[in-house]
PDB file of C-alpha atoms and ligand atoms in Angstrom:
ATOM      1  CA  UNK A   1      -2.200 -23.649  -7.521  1.00  0.00           C
ATOM      2  CA  UNK A   2      -2.151 -22.129  -4.057  1.00  0.00           C
ATOM      3  CA  UNK A   3      -4.128 -19.045  -3.106  1.00  0.00           C
ATOM      4  CA  UNK A   4      -2.275 -16.397  -1.131  1.00  0.00           C
ATOM      5  CA  UNK A   5      -4.729 -15.502   1.607  1.00  0.00           C
ATOM      6  CA  UNK A   6      -4.299 -11.783   2.242  1.00  0.00           C
ATOM      7  CA  UNK A   7      -7.244 -11.639   4.581  1.00  0.00           C
ATOM      8  CA  UNK A   8      -5.789 -14.225   6.955  1.00  0.00           C
ATOM      9  CA  UNK A   9      -2.308 -12.722   6.818  1.00  0.00           C
ATOM     10  CA  UNK A  10      -3.666  -9.212   7.427  1.00  0.00           C
ATOM     11  CA  UNK A  11      -5.466 -10.515  10.510  1.00  0.00           C
ATOM     12  CA  UNK A  12      -2.240 -12.073  11.755  1.00  0.00           C
ATOM     13  CA  UNK A  13      -0.373  -8.766  11.283  1.00  0.00           C
ATOM     14  CA  UNK A  14      -3.170  -6.827  13.001  1.00  0.00           C
ATOM     15  CA  UNK A  15      -3.216  -9.211  15.960  1.00  0.00           C
ATOM     16  CA  UNK A  16       0.504  -8.830  16.410  1.00  0.00           C
ATOM     17  CA  UNK A  17       0.214  -5.018  16.170  1.00  0.00           C
ATOM     18  CA  UNK A  18      -2.552  -5.108  18.823  1.00  0.00           C
ATOM     19  CA  UNK A  19      -0.336  -7.146  21.156  1.00  0.00           C
ATOM     20  CA  UNK A  20       2.547  -4.720  20.715  1.00  0.00           C
ATOM     21  CA  UNK A  21       0.270  -1.723  21.262  1.00  0.00           C
ATOM     22  CA  UNK A  22      -0.856  -3.189  24.566  1.00  0.00           C
ATOM     23  CA  UNK A  23       2.765  -3.678  25.581  1.00  0.00           C
ATOM     24  CA  UNK A  24       3.693  -0.139  24.548  1.00  0.00           C
ATOM     25  CA  UNK A  25       0.821   1.213  26.636  1.00  0.00           C
ATOM     26  CA  UNK A  26       1.808  -0.818  29.696  1.00  0.00           C
ATOM     27  CA  UNK A  27       5.539  -0.255  29.524  1.00  0.00           C
ATOM     28  CA  UNK A  28       5.931   3.220  28.023  1.00  0.00           C
ATOM     29  CA  UNK A  29       2.473   4.782  28.405  1.00  0.00           C
ATOM     30  CA  UNK A  30       2.424   5.358  24.635  1.00  0.00           C
ATOM     31  CA  UNK A  31      -0.725   5.075  22.536  1.00  0.00           C
ATOM     32  CA  UNK A  32       0.107   5.168  18.794  1.00  0.00           C
ATOM     33  CA  UNK A  33      -1.818   7.898  16.984  1.00  0.00           C
ATOM     34  CA  UNK A  34      -2.837   8.224  13.341  1.00  0.00           C
ATOM     35  CA  UNK A  35      -4.252  11.374  11.705  1.00  0.00           C
ATOM     36  CA  UNK A  36      -6.102  11.023   8.424  1.00  0.00           C
ATOM     37  CA  UNK A  37      -6.833  13.954   6.166  1.00  0.00           C
ATOM     38  CA  UNK A  38      -9.775  13.415   3.868  1.00  0.00           C
ATOM     39  CA  UNK A  39     -10.700  16.056   1.296  1.00  0.00           C
ATOM     40  CA  UNK A  40     -13.943  16.042  -0.687  1.00  0.00           C
ATOM     41  CA  UNK A  41     -16.725  13.486  -0.923  1.00  0.00           C
ATOM     42  CA  UNK A  42     -15.387  10.706  -3.147  1.00  0.00           C
ATOM     43  CA  UNK A  43     -17.310   7.624  -1.906  1.00  0.00           C
ATOM     44  CA  UNK A  44     -14.366   5.235  -2.391  1.00  0.00           C
ATOM     45  CA  UNK A  45     -12.039   7.517  -0.386  1.00  0.00           C
ATOM     46  CA  UNK A  46     -14.639   7.782   2.376  1.00  0.00           C
ATOM     47  CA  UNK A  47     -14.997   4.001   2.455  1.00  0.00           C
ATOM     48  CA  UNK A  48     -11.206   3.506   2.679  1.00  0.00           C
ATOM     49  CA  UNK A  49     -10.869   6.072   5.462  1.00  0.00           C
ATOM     50  CA  UNK A  50     -13.704   4.442   7.401  1.00  0.00           C
ATOM     51  CA  UNK A  51     -11.969   1.077   7.100  1.00  0.00           C
ATOM     52  CA  UNK A  52      -8.686   2.588   8.284  1.00  0.00           C
ATOM     53  CA  UNK A  53     -10.330   4.269  11.300  1.00  0.00           C
ATOM     54  CA  UNK A  54     -12.046   1.009  12.242  1.00  0.00           C
ATOM     55  CA  UNK A  55      -8.765  -0.901  11.974  1.00  0.00           C
ATOM     56  CA  UNK A  56      -7.055   1.705  14.205  1.00  0.00           C
ATOM     57  CA  UNK A  57      -9.734   1.299  16.815  1.00  0.00           C
ATOM     58  CA  UNK A  58      -9.409  -2.491  16.716  1.00  0.00           C
ATOM     59  CA  UNK A  59      -5.680  -2.459  17.500  1.00  0.00           C
ATOM     60  CA  UNK A  60      -6.005   0.221  20.201  1.00  0.00           C
ATOM     61  CA  UNK A  61      -4.644   3.267  18.332  1.00  0.00           C
ATOM     62  CA  UNK A  62      -5.749   6.831  18.868  1.00  0.00           C
ATOM     63  CA  UNK A  63      -7.024   8.107  15.522  1.00  0.00           C
ATOM     64  CA  UNK A  64      -8.540  11.290  14.169  1.00  0.00           C
ATOM     65  CA  UNK A  65      -9.971  12.102  10.761  1.00  0.00           C
ATOM     66  CA  UNK A  66      -9.934  15.641   9.402  1.00  0.00           C
ATOM     67  CA  UNK A  67     -12.848  15.820   6.983  1.00  0.00           C
ATOM     68  CA  UNK A  68     -12.437  18.750   4.621  1.00  0.00           C
ATOM     69  CA  UNK A  69     -14.741  20.032   1.887  1.00  0.00           C
ATOM     70  CA  UNK A  70     -13.765  20.023  -1.797  1.00  0.00           C
ATOM     71  CA  UNK A  71     -13.517  23.793  -1.687  1.00  0.00           C
ATOM     72  CA  UNK A  72     -10.731  23.842   0.908  1.00  0.00           C
ATOM     73  CA  UNK A  73      -7.590  25.769  -0.021  1.00  0.00           C
ATOM     74  CA  UNK A  74      -4.163  24.220  -0.277  1.00  0.00           C
ATOM     75  CA  UNK A  75      -2.917  26.502   2.527  1.00  0.00           C
ATOM     76  CA  UNK A  76      -5.609  25.223   4.865  1.00  0.00           C
ATOM     77  CA  UNK A  77      -4.617  21.614   4.225  1.00  0.00           C
ATOM     78  CA  UNK A  78      -0.969  22.514   4.778  1.00  0.00           C
ATOM     79  CA  UNK A  79      -1.846  24.252   8.051  1.00  0.00           C
ATOM     80  CA  UNK A  80      -3.647  21.114   9.267  1.00  0.00           C
ATOM     81  CA  UNK A  81      -0.685  18.912   8.356  1.00  0.00           C
ATOM     82  CA  UNK A  82       1.679  21.262  10.179  1.00  0.00           C
ATOM     83  CA  UNK A  83      -0.553  21.062  13.241  1.00  0.00           C
ATOM     84  CA  UNK A  84      -0.376  17.246  13.083  1.00  0.00           C
ATOM     85  CA  UNK A  85       3.402  17.400  12.555  1.00  0.00           C
ATOM     86  CA  UNK A  86       3.764  19.096  15.927  1.00  0.00           C
ATOM     87  CA  UNK A  87       1.072  17.124  17.775  1.00  0.00           C
ATOM     88  CA  UNK A  88       2.912  14.715  20.115  1.00  0.00           C
ATOM     89  CA  UNK A  89      -0.048  12.295  20.178  1.00  0.00           C
ATOM     90  CA  UNK A  90       0.211  11.765  16.419  1.00  0.00           C
ATOM     91  CA  UNK A  91       2.768   9.279  15.049  1.00  0.00           C
ATOM     92  CA  UNK A  92       1.393   8.906  11.550  1.00  0.00           C
ATOM     93  CA  UNK A  93      -0.162  11.329   9.071  1.00  0.00           C
ATOM     94  CA  UNK A  94      -2.018  10.101   6.032  1.00  0.00           C
ATOM     95  CA  UNK A  95      -3.513  12.219   3.295  1.00  0.00           C
ATOM     96  CA  UNK A  96      -6.112  10.175   1.451  1.00  0.00           C
ATOM     97  CA  UNK A  97      -5.520  10.362  -2.315  1.00  0.00           C
ATOM     98  CA  UNK A  98      -6.655  11.470  -4.828  1.00  0.00           C
ATOM     99  CA  UNK A  99      -6.918  15.133  -3.848  1.00  0.00           C
ATOM    100  CA  UNK A 100      -9.109  17.584  -5.767  1.00  0.00           C
ATOM    101  CA  UNK A 101      -7.546  19.024  -8.940  1.00  0.00           C
ATOM    102  CA  UNK A 102      -6.816  22.492  -7.513  1.00  0.00           C
ATOM    103  CA  UNK A 103      -4.503  20.952  -4.893  1.00  0.00           C
ATOM    104  CA  UNK A 104      -0.863  20.183  -5.699  1.00  0.00           C
ATOM    105  CA  UNK A 105      -0.510  16.649  -4.319  1.00  0.00           C
ATOM    106  CA  UNK A 106       3.307  16.641  -4.463  1.00  0.00           C
ATOM    107  CA  UNK A 107       3.451  19.824  -2.437  1.00  0.00           C
ATOM    108  CA  UNK A 108       1.040  18.438   0.180  1.00  0.00           C
ATOM    109  CA  UNK A 109       2.987  15.200   0.582  1.00  0.00           C
ATOM    110  CA  UNK A 110       6.237  17.139   1.032  1.00  0.00           C
ATOM    111  CA  UNK A 111       4.785  18.986   4.033  1.00  0.00           C
ATOM    112  CA  UNK A 112       4.297  15.801   6.054  1.00  0.00           C
ATOM    113  CA  UNK A 113       7.087  15.262   8.583  1.00  0.00           C
ATOM    114  CA  UNK A 114       9.033  12.312   7.069  1.00  0.00           C
ATOM    115  CA  UNK A 115       9.132  10.744  10.548  1.00  0.00           C
ATOM    116  CA  UNK A 116       5.314  10.632  10.516  1.00  0.00           C
ATOM    117  CA  UNK A 117       5.010   9.684   6.844  1.00  0.00           C
ATOM    118  CA  UNK A 118       3.445   6.263   7.443  1.00  0.00           C
ATOM    119  CA  UNK A 119       2.287   6.051   3.814  1.00  0.00           C
ATOM    120  CA  UNK A 120       5.913   6.310   2.687  1.00  0.00           C
ATOM    121  CA  UNK A 121       5.120   8.820  -0.079  1.00  0.00           C
ATOM    122  CA  UNK A 122       7.490  11.615   1.020  1.00  0.00           C
ATOM    123  CA  UNK A 123      10.548  12.022  -1.220  1.00  0.00           C
ATOM    124  CA  UNK A 124      12.777  11.555   1.856  1.00  0.00           C
ATOM    125  CA  UNK A 125      11.393   8.067   2.466  1.00  0.00           C
ATOM    126  CA  UNK A 126      11.307   7.199  -1.246  1.00  0.00           C
ATOM    127  CA  UNK A 127      14.985   8.163  -1.482  1.00  0.00           C
ATOM    128  CA  UNK A 128      15.881   6.051   1.533  1.00  0.00           C
ATOM    129  CA  UNK A 129      13.939   3.097   0.100  1.00  0.00           C
ATOM    130  CA  UNK A 130      15.765   3.314  -3.232  1.00  0.00           C
ATOM    131  CA  UNK A 131      19.096   3.527  -1.392  1.00  0.00           C
ATOM    132  CA  UNK A 132      18.201   0.443   0.650  1.00  0.00           C
ATOM    133  CA  UNK A 133      18.062   2.329   3.956  1.00  0.00           C
ATOM    134  CA  UNK A 134      15.431   1.884   6.643  1.00  0.00           C
ATOM    135  CA  UNK A 135      12.388   3.994   5.752  1.00  0.00           C
ATOM    136  CA  UNK A 136       8.633   4.132   5.788  1.00  0.00           C
ATOM    137  CA  UNK A 137       7.564   2.130   2.744  1.00  0.00           C
ATOM    138  CA  UNK A 138       4.296   2.519   0.837  1.00  0.00           C
ATOM    139  CA  UNK A 139       1.788   0.162   2.458  1.00  0.00           C
ATOM    140  CA  UNK A 140       0.566  -1.757  -0.602  1.00  0.00           C
ATOM    141  CA  UNK A 141       3.967  -2.909  -1.933  1.00  0.00           C
ATOM    142  CA  UNK A 142       5.099  -3.505   1.650  1.00  0.00           C
ATOM    143  CA  UNK A 143       2.078  -5.773   2.082  1.00  0.00           C
ATOM    144  CA  UNK A 144       3.068  -7.706  -1.039  1.00  0.00           C
ATOM    145  CA  UNK A 145       6.573  -8.230   0.396  1.00  0.00           C
ATOM    146  CA  UNK A 146       5.001  -9.519   3.618  1.00  0.00           C
ATOM    147  CA  UNK A 147       3.051 -12.040   1.511  1.00  0.00           C
ATOM    148  CA  UNK A 148       6.250 -13.296  -0.139  1.00  0.00           C
ATOM    149  CA  UNK A 149       7.819 -13.676   3.301  1.00  0.00           C
ATOM    150  CA  UNK A 150       4.829 -15.498   4.790  1.00  0.00           C
ATOM    151  CA  UNK A 151       4.644 -17.980   1.909  1.00  0.00           C
ATOM    152  CA  UNK A 152       8.441 -18.474   1.816  1.00  0.00           C
ATOM    153  CA  UNK A 153       8.641 -17.225  -1.753  1.00  0.00           C
ATOM    154  CA  UNK A 154      12.294 -16.700  -2.602  1.00  0.00           C
ATOM    155  CA  UNK A 155      13.006 -13.496  -4.540  1.00  0.00           C
ATOM    156  CA  UNK A 156      16.758 -13.524  -4.989  1.00  0.00           C
ATOM    157  CA  UNK A 157      17.649 -14.085  -8.639  1.00  0.00           C
ATOM    158  CA  UNK A 158      14.000 -14.370  -9.709  1.00  0.00           C
ATOM    159  CA  UNK A 159      12.736 -12.603 -12.827  1.00  0.00           C
ATOM    160  CA  UNK A 160       9.959 -10.311 -11.691  1.00  0.00           C
ATOM    161  CA  UNK A 161       7.784  -8.239 -13.995  1.00  0.00           C
ATOM    162  CA  UNK A 162       6.058  -5.282 -12.324  1.00  0.00           C
ATOM    163  CA  UNK A 163       3.137  -4.018 -14.394  1.00  0.00           C
ATOM    164  CA  UNK A 164       2.266  -0.403 -13.535  1.00  0.00           C
ATOM    165  CA  UNK A 165       4.756   2.251 -12.520  1.00  0.00           C
ATOM    166  CA  UNK A 166       2.927   4.699 -10.256  1.00  0.00           C
ATOM    167  CA  UNK A 167       4.647   6.392  -7.322  1.00  0.00           C
ATOM    168  CA  UNK A 168       2.432   4.621  -4.805  1.00  0.00           C
ATOM    169  CA  UNK A 169       2.404   1.091  -6.235  1.00  0.00           C
ATOM    170  CA  UNK A 170       4.721   0.094  -9.104  1.00  0.00           C
ATOM    171  CA  UNK A 171       7.832   2.143  -8.362  1.00  0.00           C
ATOM    172  CA  UNK A 172       8.142   1.302  -4.639  1.00  0.00           C
ATOM    173  CA  UNK A 173       7.267  -2.325  -5.489  1.00  0.00           C
ATOM    174  CA  UNK A 174      10.126  -2.450  -7.979  1.00  0.00           C
ATOM    175  CA  UNK A 175      12.548  -0.888  -5.465  1.00  0.00           C
ATOM    176  CA  UNK A 176      11.640  -3.428  -2.781  1.00  0.00           C
ATOM    177  CA  UNK A 177      12.084  -6.310  -5.211  1.00  0.00           C
ATOM    178  CA  UNK A 178      15.405  -4.962  -6.410  1.00  0.00           C
ATOM    179  CA  UNK A 179      16.547  -4.568  -2.794  1.00  0.00           C
ATOM    180  CA  UNK A 180      15.627  -8.257  -2.366  1.00  0.00           C
ATOM    181  CA  UNK A 181      17.981  -9.118  -5.268  1.00  0.00           C
ATOM    182  CA  UNK A 182      15.322  -9.940  -7.844  1.00  0.00           C
ATOM    183  CA  UNK A 183      15.839  -9.051 -11.509  1.00  0.00           C
ATOM    184  CA  UNK A 184      13.119  -6.487 -12.054  1.00  0.00           C
ATOM    185  CA  UNK A 185      11.408  -5.345 -15.241  1.00  0.00           C
ATOM    186  CA  UNK A 186       9.039  -2.398 -14.898  1.00  0.00           C
ATOM    187  CA  UNK A 187       6.292  -2.080 -17.494  1.00  0.00           C
ATOM    188  CA  UNK A 188       3.620   0.574 -17.991  1.00  0.00           C
ATOM    189  CA  UNK A 189       1.115   2.026 -20.424  1.00  0.00           C
ATOM    190  CA  UNK A 190       3.836   2.830 -22.997  1.00  0.00           C
ATOM    191  CA  UNK A 191       5.440  -0.615 -22.907  1.00  0.00           C
ATOM    192  CA  UNK A 192       5.456  -1.875 -26.512  1.00  0.00           C
ATOM    193  CA  UNK A 193       4.875  -5.563 -25.925  1.00  0.00           C
ATOM    194  CA  UNK A 194       3.593  -6.272 -22.419  1.00  0.00           C
ATOM    195  CA  UNK A 195       3.168  -9.993 -23.016  1.00  0.00           C
ATOM    196  CA  UNK A 196       6.827 -10.360 -24.050  1.00  0.00           C
ATOM    197  CA  UNK A 197       7.804  -9.228 -20.541  1.00  0.00           C
ATOM    198  CA  UNK A 198       5.119 -10.876 -18.399  1.00  0.00           C
ATOM    199  CA  UNK A 199       5.377 -14.265 -20.093  1.00  0.00           C
ATOM    200  CA  UNK A 200       9.087 -14.585 -19.231  1.00  0.00           C
ATOM    201  CA  UNK A 201       8.662 -13.699 -15.565  1.00  0.00           C
ATOM    202  CA  UNK A 202       8.787 -16.067 -12.598  1.00  0.00           C
ATOM    203  CA  UNK A 203       6.670 -13.537 -10.720  1.00  0.00           C
ATOM    204  CA  UNK A 204       4.213 -11.005 -12.152  1.00  0.00           C
ATOM    205  CA  UNK A 205       3.064  -8.158  -9.893  1.00  0.00           C
ATOM    206  CA  UNK A 206       0.317  -6.101 -11.481  1.00  0.00           C
ATOM    207  CA  UNK A 207      -1.233  -2.828 -10.291  1.00  0.00           C
ATOM    208  CA  UNK A 208      -2.715  -0.797 -13.129  1.00  0.00           C
ATOM    209  CA  UNK A 209      -6.494  -0.510 -12.729  1.00  0.00           C
ATOM    210  CA  UNK A 210      -7.516  -2.363 -15.900  1.00  0.00           C
ATOM    211  CA  UNK A 211      -9.859  -5.334 -15.257  1.00  0.00           C
ATOM    212  CA  UNK A 212      -8.606  -8.588 -16.770  1.00  0.00           C
ATOM    213  CA  UNK A 213      -5.481  -7.045 -18.349  1.00  0.00           C
ATOM    214  CA  UNK A 214      -3.339 -10.087 -17.563  1.00  0.00           C
ATOM    215  CA  UNK A 215      -4.601 -13.051 -19.573  1.00  0.00           C
ATOM    216  CA  UNK A 216      -3.798 -16.735 -19.603  1.00  0.00           C
ATOM    217  CA  UNK A 217      -1.301 -16.522 -22.489  1.00  0.00           C
ATOM    218  CA  UNK A 218       0.640 -13.735 -20.747  1.00  0.00           C
ATOM    219  CA  UNK A 219       2.025 -15.796 -17.863  1.00  0.00           C
ATOM    220  CA  UNK A 220       4.214 -18.854 -17.899  1.00  0.00           C
ATOM    221  CA  UNK A 221       3.322 -22.198 -16.350  1.00  0.00           C
ATOM    222  CA  UNK A 222       4.030 -22.165 -12.602  1.00  0.00           C
ATOM    223  CA  UNK A 223       4.263 -18.379 -12.346  1.00  0.00           C
ATOM    224  CA  UNK A 224       3.456 -16.473  -9.173  1.00  0.00           C
ATOM    225  CA  UNK A 225       0.886 -13.751  -9.832  1.00  0.00           C
ATOM    226  CA  UNK A 226       0.161 -10.878  -7.443  1.00  0.00           C
ATOM    227  CA  UNK A 227      -2.877  -8.805  -8.338  1.00  0.00           C
ATOM    228  CA  UNK A 228      -2.924  -5.338  -6.763  1.00  0.00           C
ATOM    229  CA  UNK A 229      -5.700  -3.959  -8.961  1.00  0.00           C
ATOM    230  CA  UNK A 230      -9.067  -3.100  -7.474  1.00  0.00           C
ATOM    231  CA  UNK A 231     -11.772  -2.399 -10.052  1.00  0.00           C
ATOM    232  CA  UNK A 232     -15.494  -2.128  -9.564  1.00  0.00           C
ATOM    233  CA  UNK A 233     -17.230  -3.510 -12.641  1.00  0.00           C
ATOM    234  CA  UNK A 234     -20.724  -2.930 -13.996  1.00  0.00           C
ATOM    235  CA  UNK A 235     -22.454  -5.605 -11.909  1.00  0.00           C
ATOM    236  CA  UNK A 236     -21.041  -3.922  -8.771  1.00  0.00           C
ATOM    237  CA  UNK A 237     -18.484  -6.612  -7.955  1.00  0.00           C
ATOM    238  CA  UNK A 238     -14.770  -6.067  -7.319  1.00  0.00           C
ATOM    239  CA  UNK A 239     -12.200  -7.576  -9.660  1.00  0.00           C
ATOM    240  CA  UNK A 240      -8.460  -7.270 -10.062  1.00  0.00           C
ATOM    241  CA  UNK A 241      -6.255  -6.674 -13.091  1.00  0.00           C
ATOM    242  CA  UNK A 242      -5.834 -10.405 -13.718  1.00  0.00           C
ATOM    243  CA  UNK A 243      -8.281 -12.667 -15.531  1.00  0.00           C
ATOM    244  CA  UNK A 244      -8.349 -14.848 -12.419  1.00  0.00           C
ATOM    245  CA  UNK A 245     -10.507 -17.661 -13.791  1.00  0.00           C
ATOM    246  CA  UNK A 246      -8.213 -18.461 -16.704  1.00  0.00           C
ATOM    247  CA  UNK A 247      -4.848 -17.408 -15.275  1.00  0.00           C
ATOM    248  CA  UNK A 248      -5.061 -19.118 -11.863  1.00  0.00           C
ATOM    249  CA  UNK A 249      -4.833 -22.753 -13.125  1.00  0.00           C
ATOM    250  CA  UNK A 250      -1.387 -21.940 -14.573  1.00  0.00           C
ATOM    251  CA  UNK A 251      -0.013 -20.384 -11.384  1.00  0.00           C
ATOM    252  CA  UNK A 252       1.900 -21.871  -8.494  1.00  0.00           C
ATOM    253  CA  UNK A 253       0.611 -19.024  -6.313  1.00  0.00           C
ATOM    254  CA  UNK A 254      -1.927 -16.291  -6.975  1.00  0.00           C
ATOM    255  CA  UNK A 255      -3.698 -13.605  -4.929  1.00  0.00           C
ATOM    256  CA  UNK A 256      -7.484 -13.306  -5.195  1.00  0.00           C
ATOM    257  CA  UNK A 257      -9.416 -10.026  -5.483  1.00  0.00           C
ATOM    258  CA  UNK A 258     -10.968  -9.301  -3.042  1.00  0.00           C
ATOM    259  CA  UNK A 259      -9.158 -10.939  -0.119  1.00  0.00           C
ATOM    260  CA  UNK A 260      -5.628 -10.626  -1.486  1.00  0.00           C
ATOM    261  CA  UNK A 261      -3.459  -7.525  -1.448  1.00  0.00           C
ATOM    262  CA  UNK A 262      -6.290  -5.173  -0.373  1.00  0.00           C
ATOM    263  CA  UNK A 263      -6.465  -6.183   3.309  1.00  0.00           C
ATOM    264  CA  UNK A 264      -2.656  -6.153   3.526  1.00  0.00           C
ATOM    265  CA  UNK A 265      -2.524  -2.434   2.749  1.00  0.00           C
ATOM    266  CA  UNK A 266      -4.390  -1.484   5.921  1.00  0.00           C
ATOM    267  CA  UNK A 267      -2.453  -4.002   7.988  1.00  0.00           C
ATOM    268  CA  UNK A 268       0.832  -2.436   6.855  1.00  0.00           C
ATOM    269  CA  UNK A 269      -0.473   1.045   7.612  1.00  0.00           C
ATOM    270  CA  UNK A 270      -1.030  -0.103  11.194  1.00  0.00           C
ATOM    271  CA  UNK A 271       2.392  -1.685  11.250  1.00  0.00           C
ATOM    272  CA  UNK A 272       4.055   1.518   9.958  1.00  0.00           C
ATOM    273  CA  UNK A 273       2.207   3.646  12.527  1.00  0.00           C
ATOM    274  CA  UNK A 274       3.323   1.317  15.316  1.00  0.00           C
ATOM    275  CA  UNK A 275       6.901   1.530  14.021  1.00  0.00           C
ATOM    276  CA  UNK A 276       6.677   5.332  14.183  1.00  0.00           C
ATOM    277  CA  UNK A 277       5.226   5.272  17.709  1.00  0.00           C
ATOM    278  CA  UNK A 278       8.075   3.045  18.888  1.00  0.00           C
ATOM    279  CA  UNK A 279      10.503   5.729  17.763  1.00  0.00           C
ATOM    280  CA  UNK A 280       9.087   7.980  20.515  1.00  0.00           C
ATOM    281  CA  UNK A 281      10.804   5.744  23.088  1.00  0.00           C
TER     282      UNK A 281
HETATM  283  P1  NAD B 301      -2.232   4.925 -11.460  1.00  0.00           P
HETATM  284  O1  NAD B 301      -3.312   5.277 -12.398  1.00  0.00           O
HETATM  285  O2  NAD B 301      -1.552   5.989 -10.681  1.00  0.00           O
HETATM  286  O3  NAD B 301      -1.096   4.143 -12.250  1.00  0.00           O
HETATM  287  C1  NAD B 301      -1.417   3.119 -13.154  1.00  0.00           C
HETATM  288  C2  NAD B 301      -0.158   2.569 -13.770  1.00  0.00           C
HETATM  289  O4  NAD B 301      -0.539   1.512 -14.635  1.00  0.00           O
HETATM  290  C3  NAD B 301       0.624   3.578 -14.607  1.00  0.00           C
HETATM  291  O5  NAD B 301       1.997   3.401 -14.397  1.00  0.00           O
HETATM  292  C4  NAD B 301       0.235   3.211 -16.046  1.00  0.00           C
HETATM  293  O6  NAD B 301       1.273   3.489 -16.967  1.00  0.00           O
HETATM  294  C5  NAD B 301      -0.001   1.726 -15.926  1.00  0.00           C
HETATM  295  N1  NAD B 301      -0.962   1.220 -16.915  1.00  0.00           N
HETATM  296  C6  NAD B 301      -2.215   1.663 -17.170  1.00  0.00           C
HETATM  297  N2  NAD B 301      -2.786   0.956 -18.154  1.00  0.00           N
HETATM  298  C7  NAD B 301      -1.874   0.026 -18.532  1.00  0.00           C
HETATM  299  C8  NAD B 301      -1.863  -0.975 -19.526  1.00  0.00           C
HETATM  300  N3  NAD B 301      -2.917  -1.191 -20.321  1.00  0.00           N
HETATM  301  N4  NAD B 301      -0.765  -1.748 -19.646  1.00  0.00           N
HETATM  302  C9  NAD B 301       0.313  -1.542 -18.842  1.00  0.00           C
HETATM  303  N5  NAD B 301       0.357  -0.599 -17.888  1.00  0.00           N
HETATM  304  C10 NAD B 301      -0.717   0.188 -17.737  1.00  0.00           C
HETATM  305  O7  NAD B 301      -2.867   3.838 -10.493  1.00  0.00           O
HETATM  306  P2  NAD B 301      -2.380   3.316  -9.037  1.00  0.00           P
HETATM  307  O8  NAD B 301      -2.770   4.308  -8.002  1.00  0.00           O
HETATM  308  O9  NAD B 301      -0.984   2.844  -9.111  1.00  0.00           O
HETATM  309  O10 NAD B 301      -3.360   2.062  -8.861  1.00  0.00           O
HETATM  310  C11 NAD B 301      -3.304   0.965  -9.747  1.00  0.00           C
HETATM  311  C12 NAD B 301      -4.321  -0.085  -9.332  1.00  0.00           C
HETATM  312  O11 NAD B 301      -3.998  -0.569  -8.054  1.00  0.00           O
HETATM  313  C13 NAD B 301      -5.758   0.431  -9.235  1.00  0.00           C
HETATM  314  O12 NAD B 301      -6.634  -0.599  -9.615  1.00  0.00           O
HETATM  315  C14 NAD B 301      -5.927   0.717  -7.770  1.00  0.00           C
HETATM  316  O13 NAD B 301      -7.279   0.630  -7.360  1.00  0.00           O
HETATM  317  C15 NAD B 301      -5.105  -0.403  -7.189  1.00  0.00           C
HETATM  318  N6  NAD B 301      -4.600  -0.127  -5.843  1.00  0.00           N
HETATM  319  C16 NAD B 301      -4.837  -1.091  -4.927  1.00  0.00           C
HETATM  320  C17 NAD B 301      -4.379  -0.928  -3.647  1.00  0.00           C
HETATM  321  C18 NAD B 301      -4.618  -2.021  -2.660  1.00  0.00           C
HETATM  322  O14 NAD B 301      -4.678  -1.773  -1.490  1.00  0.00           O
HETATM  323  N7  NAD B 301      -4.743  -3.270  -3.123  1.00  0.00           N
HETATM  324  C19 NAD B 301      -3.688   0.230  -3.266  1.00  0.00           C
HETATM  325  C20 NAD B 301      -3.436   1.197  -4.257  1.00  0.00           C
HETATM  326  C21 NAD B 301      -3.907   1.000  -5.545  1.00  0.00           C
END
């Protein structure tokens, strides 16, 4: 069993982004800029945004965070996004999810200029991804693809079971895998017999938010298991969606939680923002 070290790979990606940022500054006088919109006081969202801002600073980006109260109106959020759309110093706009219930998330995401949609959630980018065209791709599944590449894990012709079908994790993950010529099965809460699908797969990618959902008898010997889940359990520790202790001995490769997919998400956000900034040239 080999651990896929997301922390080390994320550092490698960040170092290479930092080098390119320096070059972009020297040669084109461009400093990539990221705007984050944070609504409400959800502690997890605040922690994520803080981590993103710190990562931006580390690689030499310009970054701003718009902190907005829970009571903010949808129109005010839209106005802020429109301001960022036309701000030439901003290459990427990120709206931290989830948004409060009175806000229509789909509507908000549609307002972001697709050319600055570094989270890859806009329907324009989703459509381009599904069609196999160049696009901004959601950072978490993009990070998983980077892991496959780094560890020389071949995808063509492989049976891959994606567990979880959300717009930000499972669906873009499945599209990327399909574009890489894998045979993809997408499962979700209404799947009748989850084990029947996961146990046949060469690769299981799980992102659902249920601690320990994937158990030892649900994966085949030698499987590759990617755990996207991040769950805080009663004792305060972070665990994934895979029963790591019992599943890992069966795997050829597995990602740990923490230190697996999590750090890759921020690294790919930096990479997407750099990609956007390069399009200014
Ligand atoms: P979501 O609630 O939007 O979607 C969950 C998906 O899982 C749905 O498609 C649902 O049908 C499916 N599901 C739920 N229970 C299931 C079950 N028992 N069996 C099969 N499928 C089931 O959640 P999300 O935003 O996609 O996030 C999923 C998980 O990934 C969470 O733990 C979240 O914290 C984590 N996440 C991690 C990162 C990262 O950077 N590593 C990024 C985003 C989300």
